[in-house]
PDB file of C-alpha atoms in Angstrom:
ATOM      1  CA  MET A   1      -1.807  18.795 -30.325  1.00  0.00           C
ATOM      2  CA  THR A   2      -4.526  21.145 -29.123  1.00  0.00           C
ATOM      3  CA  GLU A   3      -3.852  24.497 -27.455  1.00  0.00           C
ATOM      4  CA  HIS A   4      -4.956  23.060 -24.102  1.00  0.00           C
ATOM      5  CA  GLU A   5      -2.634  20.067 -24.501  1.00  0.00           C
ATOM      6  CA  LYS A   6       0.249  22.398 -25.345  1.00  0.00           C
ATOM      7  CA  TRP A   7      -0.150  24.368 -22.107  1.00  0.00           C
ATOM      8  CA  MET A   8      -0.840  21.241 -20.048  1.00  0.00           C
ATOM      9  CA  GLU A   9       2.552  19.951 -21.193  1.00  0.00           C
ATOM     10  CA  PHE A  10       4.109  22.968 -19.469  1.00  0.00           C
ATOM     11  CA  ALA A  11       2.167  22.169 -16.296  1.00  0.00           C
ATOM     12  CA  PHE A  12       3.372  18.579 -16.595  1.00  0.00           C
ATOM     13  CA  LYS A  13       6.992  19.792 -16.751  1.00  0.00           C
ATOM     14  CA  GLU A  14       6.362  21.520 -13.430  1.00  0.00           C
ATOM     15  CA  ALA A  15       4.996  18.235 -12.026  1.00  0.00           C
ATOM     16  CA  GLU A  16       8.215  16.533 -13.148  1.00  0.00           C
ATOM     17  CA  GLN A  17      10.191  19.117 -11.149  1.00  0.00           C
ATOM     18  CA  ALA A  18       8.189  18.162  -8.063  1.00  0.00           C
ATOM     19  CA  TYR A  19       8.812  14.465  -8.743  1.00  0.00           C
ATOM     20  CA  LYS A  20      12.566  15.039  -8.971  1.00  0.00           C
ATOM     21  CA  ARG A  21      12.410  16.712  -5.556  1.00  0.00           C
ATOM     22  CA  LYS A  22      10.392  13.851  -4.053  1.00  0.00           C
ATOM     23  CA  GLU A  23       7.302  16.041  -3.805  1.00  0.00           C
ATOM     24  CA  VAL A  24       3.845  14.894  -4.894  1.00  0.00           C
ATOM     25  CA  PRO A  25       4.115  15.528  -8.658  1.00  0.00           C
ATOM     26  CA  ILE A  26       1.558  18.213  -9.374  1.00  0.00           C
ATOM     27  CA  GLY A  27       2.323  21.185 -11.584  1.00  0.00           C
ATOM     28  CA  ALA A  28       0.499  24.338 -12.634  1.00  0.00           C
ATOM     29  CA  VAL A  29       0.954  27.198 -15.065  1.00  0.00           C
ATOM     30  CA  ILE A  30      -1.053  30.371 -15.577  1.00  0.00           C
ATOM     31  CA  ILE A  31      -1.365  31.764 -19.089  1.00  0.00           C
ATOM     32  CA  LEU A  32      -2.132  35.306 -20.213  1.00  0.00           C
ATOM     33  CA  ASP A  33      -1.961  36.438 -23.834  1.00  0.00           C
ATOM     34  CA  ASN A  34      -0.312  33.208 -24.956  1.00  0.00           C
ATOM     35  CA  ARG A  35       2.533  33.370 -22.418  1.00  0.00           C
ATOM     36  CA  ILE A  36       3.231  31.875 -19.008  1.00  0.00           C
ATOM     37  CA  VAL A  37       2.895  34.484 -16.262  1.00  0.00           C
ATOM     38  CA  GLY A  38       2.995  32.083 -13.308  1.00  0.00           C
ATOM     39  CA  ARG A  39       4.188  28.568 -12.675  1.00  0.00           C
ATOM     40  CA  GLY A  40       4.481  26.280  -9.719  1.00  0.00           C
ATOM     41  CA  TYR A  41       4.847  22.745  -8.462  1.00  0.00           C
ATOM     42  CA  ASN A  42       4.129  21.181  -5.105  1.00  0.00           C
ATOM     43  CA  GLN A  43       6.679  22.146  -2.457  1.00  0.00           C
ATOM     44  CA  MET A  44       4.961  21.157   0.786  1.00  0.00           C
ATOM     45  CA  GLU A  45       7.799  18.907   1.965  1.00  0.00           C
ATOM     46  CA  THR A  46      10.591  21.257   0.880  1.00  0.00           C
ATOM     47  CA  LEU A  47       9.044  24.375   2.388  1.00  0.00           C
ATOM     48  CA  ARG A  48       7.325  22.539   5.268  1.00  0.00           C
ATOM     49  CA  ASP A  49       4.227  24.487   4.346  1.00  0.00           C
ATOM     50  CA  PRO A  50       0.788  22.875   3.941  1.00  0.00           C
ATOM     51  CA  THR A  51      -0.246  25.699   1.589  1.00  0.00           C
ATOM     52  CA  ALA A  52       2.668  25.190  -0.840  1.00  0.00           C
ATOM     53  CA  HIS A  53       0.513  23.567  -3.512  1.00  0.00           C
ATOM     54  CA  ALA A  54       1.352  24.040  -7.188  1.00  0.00           C
ATOM     55  CA  GLU A  55      -1.725  26.207  -7.750  1.00  0.00           C
ATOM     56  CA  ILE A  56      -0.994  28.563  -4.845  1.00  0.00           C
ATOM     57  CA  ILE A  57       2.619  29.007  -5.931  1.00  0.00           C
ATOM     58  CA  ALA A  58       1.529  29.682  -9.533  1.00  0.00           C
ATOM     59  CA  ILE A  59      -1.141  32.192  -8.432  1.00  0.00           C
ATOM     60  CA  THR A  60       1.375  34.027  -6.241  1.00  0.00           C
ATOM     61  CA  ALA A  61       3.897  34.136  -9.091  1.00  0.00           C
ATOM     62  CA  ALA A  62       1.311  35.392 -11.606  1.00  0.00           C
ATOM     63  CA  ALA A  63      -0.021  38.059  -9.233  1.00  0.00           C
ATOM     64  CA  SER A  64       3.532  39.252  -8.649  1.00  0.00           C
ATOM     65  CA  GLN A  65       4.397  39.200 -12.358  1.00  0.00           C
ATOM     66  CA  LEU A  66       1.231  41.110 -13.284  1.00  0.00           C
ATOM     67  CA  ASP A  67       1.319  43.324 -10.179  1.00  0.00           C
ATOM     68  CA  ASN A  68      -2.349  42.515  -9.606  1.00  0.00           C
ATOM     69  CA  HIS A  69      -4.153  40.060  -7.335  1.00  0.00           C
ATOM     70  CA  ARG A  70      -6.925  39.768  -9.933  1.00  0.00           C
ATOM     71  CA  LEU A  71      -6.000  37.324 -12.688  1.00  0.00           C
ATOM     72  CA  GLU A  72      -9.137  38.100 -14.672  1.00  0.00           C
ATOM     73  CA  ASN A  73      -7.936  37.290 -18.182  1.00  0.00           C
ATOM     74  CA  CYS A  74      -5.821  34.256 -17.329  1.00  0.00           C
ATOM     75  CA  THR A  75      -6.216  30.516 -17.726  1.00  0.00           C
ATOM     76  CA  MET A  76      -4.798  28.071 -15.182  1.00  0.00           C
ATOM     77  CA  TYR A  77      -3.577  24.638 -16.233  1.00  0.00           C
ATOM     78  CA  VAL A  78      -2.973  22.104 -13.476  1.00  0.00           C
ATOM     79  CA  THR A  79      -2.178  18.412 -13.711  1.00  0.00           C
ATOM     80  CA  LEU A  80      -4.537  17.357 -10.889  1.00  0.00           C
ATOM     81  CA  GLU A  81      -7.975  18.672  -9.978  1.00  0.00           C
ATOM     82  CA  PRO A  82      -7.519  21.358  -7.311  1.00  0.00           C
ATOM     83  CA  CYS A  83      -8.396  20.781  -3.655  1.00  0.00           C
ATOM     84  CA  ALA A  84     -10.764  23.031  -1.671  1.00  0.00           C
ATOM     85  CA  MET A  85      -7.974  25.436  -0.646  1.00  0.00           C
ATOM     86  CA  CYS A  86      -6.731  25.860  -4.196  1.00  0.00           C
ATOM     87  CA  ALA A  87     -10.240  26.062  -5.659  1.00  0.00           C
ATOM     88  CA  GLY A  88     -10.984  28.867  -3.208  1.00  0.00           C
ATOM     89  CA  ALA A  89      -7.794  30.682  -4.230  1.00  0.00           C
ATOM     90  CA  ILE A  90      -8.736  30.325  -7.908  1.00  0.00           C
ATOM     91  CA  VAL A  91     -12.116  31.929  -7.178  1.00  0.00           C
ATOM     92  CA  LEU A  92     -10.532  34.730  -5.137  1.00  0.00           C
ATOM     93  CA  ALA A  93      -8.012  35.419  -7.912  1.00  0.00           C
ATOM     94  CA  ARG A  94     -10.927  35.673 -10.391  1.00  0.00           C
ATOM     95  CA  ILE A  95      -9.313  33.229 -12.810  1.00  0.00           C
ATOM     96  CA  PRO A  96     -11.992  32.737 -15.479  1.00  0.00           C
ATOM     97  CA  GLN A  97     -10.867  29.368 -16.864  1.00  0.00           C
ATOM     98  CA  LEU A  98      -9.369  26.266 -15.251  1.00  0.00           C
ATOM     99  CA  VAL A  99      -8.062  23.304 -17.224  1.00  0.00           C
ATOM    100  CA  TYR A 100      -7.018  20.202 -15.329  1.00  0.00           C
ATOM    101  CA  GLY A 101      -5.660  16.804 -16.218  1.00  0.00           C
ATOM    102  CA  ALA A 102      -6.634  14.113 -13.724  1.00  0.00           C
ATOM    103  CA  ALA A 103      -9.663  14.132 -11.441  1.00  0.00           C
ATOM    104  CA  ASP A 104      -8.962  13.737  -7.718  1.00  0.00           C
ATOM    105  CA  PRO A 105     -11.437  11.324  -6.106  1.00  0.00           C
ATOM    106  CA  LYS A 106     -10.043  11.973  -2.616  1.00  0.00           C
ATOM    107  CA  SER A 107     -10.004  15.772  -2.457  1.00  0.00           C
ATOM    108  CA  GLY A 108     -11.109  17.213  -5.792  1.00  0.00           C
ATOM    109  CA  ALA A 109     -13.073  20.422  -5.321  1.00  0.00           C
ATOM    110  CA  CYS A 110     -13.703  21.284  -8.966  1.00  0.00           C
ATOM    111  CA  GLY A 111     -16.435  18.803  -9.769  1.00  0.00           C
ATOM    112  CA  THR A 112     -15.490  15.519  -8.103  1.00  0.00           C
ATOM    113  CA  LEU A 113     -16.239  15.854  -4.357  1.00  0.00           C
ATOM    114  CA  TYR A 114     -17.220  19.517  -4.398  1.00  0.00           C
ATOM    115  CA  ASN A 115     -17.492  22.160  -7.065  1.00  0.00           C
ATOM    116  CA  ILE A 116     -16.281  25.313  -5.368  1.00  0.00           C
ATOM    117  CA  VAL A 117     -15.226  27.001  -8.602  1.00  0.00           C
ATOM    118  CA  GLN A 118     -18.755  26.856 -10.029  1.00  0.00           C
ATOM    119  CA  ASP A 119     -20.779  27.363  -6.850  1.00  0.00           C
ATOM    120  CA  GLU A 120     -23.489  29.905  -7.676  1.00  0.00           C
ATOM    121  CA  ARG A 121     -23.453  31.213  -4.096  1.00  0.00           C
ATOM    122  CA  LEU A 122     -19.991  32.682  -4.680  1.00  0.00           C
ATOM    123  CA  ASN A 123     -19.304  35.929  -6.514  1.00  0.00           C
ATOM    124  CA  HIS A 124     -17.130  34.359  -9.234  1.00  0.00           C
ATOM    125  CA  ARG A 125     -17.471  31.185 -11.244  1.00  0.00           C
ATOM    126  CA  VAL A 126     -14.853  29.440 -13.347  1.00  0.00           C
ATOM    127  CA  GLN A 127     -15.216  27.693 -16.676  1.00  0.00           C
ATOM    128  CA  LEU A 128     -13.893  24.134 -16.308  1.00  0.00           C
ATOM    129  CA  ILE A 129     -12.206  21.922 -18.867  1.00  0.00           C
ATOM    130  CA  ARG A 130     -11.454  18.474 -17.480  1.00  0.00           C
ATOM    131  CA  GLY A 131      -9.340  15.520 -18.552  1.00  0.00           C
ATOM    132  CA  VAL A 132      -6.673  17.210 -20.700  1.00  0.00           C
ATOM    133  CA  LEU A 133      -3.752  14.747 -20.957  1.00  0.00           C
ATOM    134  CA  GLU A 134      -5.444  12.759 -18.176  1.00  0.00           C
ATOM    135  CA  PRO A 135      -3.530   9.474 -18.725  1.00  0.00           C
ATOM    136  CA  LYS A 136      -0.187  11.277 -18.543  1.00  0.00           C
ATOM    137  CA  CYS A 137      -1.184  13.407 -15.547  1.00  0.00           C
ATOM    138  CA  SER A 138      -2.557  10.470 -13.569  1.00  0.00           C
ATOM    139  CA  GLY A 139       0.320   8.228 -14.648  1.00  0.00           C
ATOM    140  CA  ILE A 140       3.027  10.291 -12.956  1.00  0.00           C
ATOM    141  CA  LEU A 141       0.999  10.302  -9.722  1.00  0.00           C
ATOM    142  CA  LYS A 142       0.475   6.519  -9.845  1.00  0.00           C
ATOM    143  CA  ASP A 143       4.187   5.998 -10.461  1.00  0.00           C
ATOM    144  CA  PHE A 144       5.158   8.327  -7.605  1.00  0.00           C
ATOM    145  CA  PHE A 145       2.815   6.767  -5.042  1.00  0.00           C
ATOM    146  CA  GLY A 146       3.797   3.267  -6.170  1.00  0.00           C
ATOM    147  CA  LYS A 147       7.391   4.153  -5.344  1.00  0.00           C
ATOM    148  CA  VAL A 148       6.377   5.731  -2.023  1.00  0.00           C
ATOM    149  CA  ARG A 149       4.486   2.572  -1.039  1.00  0.00           C
ATOM    150  CA  SER A 150       7.415   0.340  -2.002  1.00  0.00           C
ATOM    151  CA  ASN A 151       9.842   2.622  -0.117  1.00  0.00           C
ATOM    152  CA  GLU A 152      11.744   3.441  -3.320  1.00  0.00           C
ATOM    153  CA  MET A 153      10.853   7.091  -2.822  1.00  0.00           C
ATOM    154  CA  LYS A 154      12.084   8.393   0.519  1.00  0.00           C
ATOM    155  CA  LYS A 155      10.552  11.748   1.417  1.00  0.00           C
ATOM    156  CA  PRO A 156      12.873  14.468   2.702  1.00  0.00           C
ATOM    157  CA  LYS A 157      13.239  14.390   6.471  1.00  0.00           C
ATOM    158  CA  PRO A 158      12.468  17.550   8.471  1.00  0.00           C
ATOM    159  CA  ASN A 159      15.450  19.284  10.063  1.00  0.00           C
TER     160      ASN A 159
END
């Protein structure tokens, strides 16, 4: 197992937490000096918050843990390619390296539809590593949405 696969497994465990809570199963971890300083999984349904993506939650946790909004020496691992909002947050947090599992053909903003994290017009660019544990990361999403479509997975109802 490579170092990237090792850390992606931790992100995948976060995705499993989301799955158990009937959230879209995406997980993220942020690593600094060979330890997790931030973690998160999707909580949009639970928190009724469109910004409660795994990446945003992990960035907030890491910034709090490190007492710094700049995550300059960190690496983020996320099971699905970040969307435009999350890609923008990664740039703003100055995360130098992003590793993701599955590409997102519908809203991927790190090389698929857009490439916000490497846009030369911005003041920070991110090194990308794509496809780490891709079959596993895409598999949990396919399973989840298969269950949603067949009504096996009922989403939480708003209060």
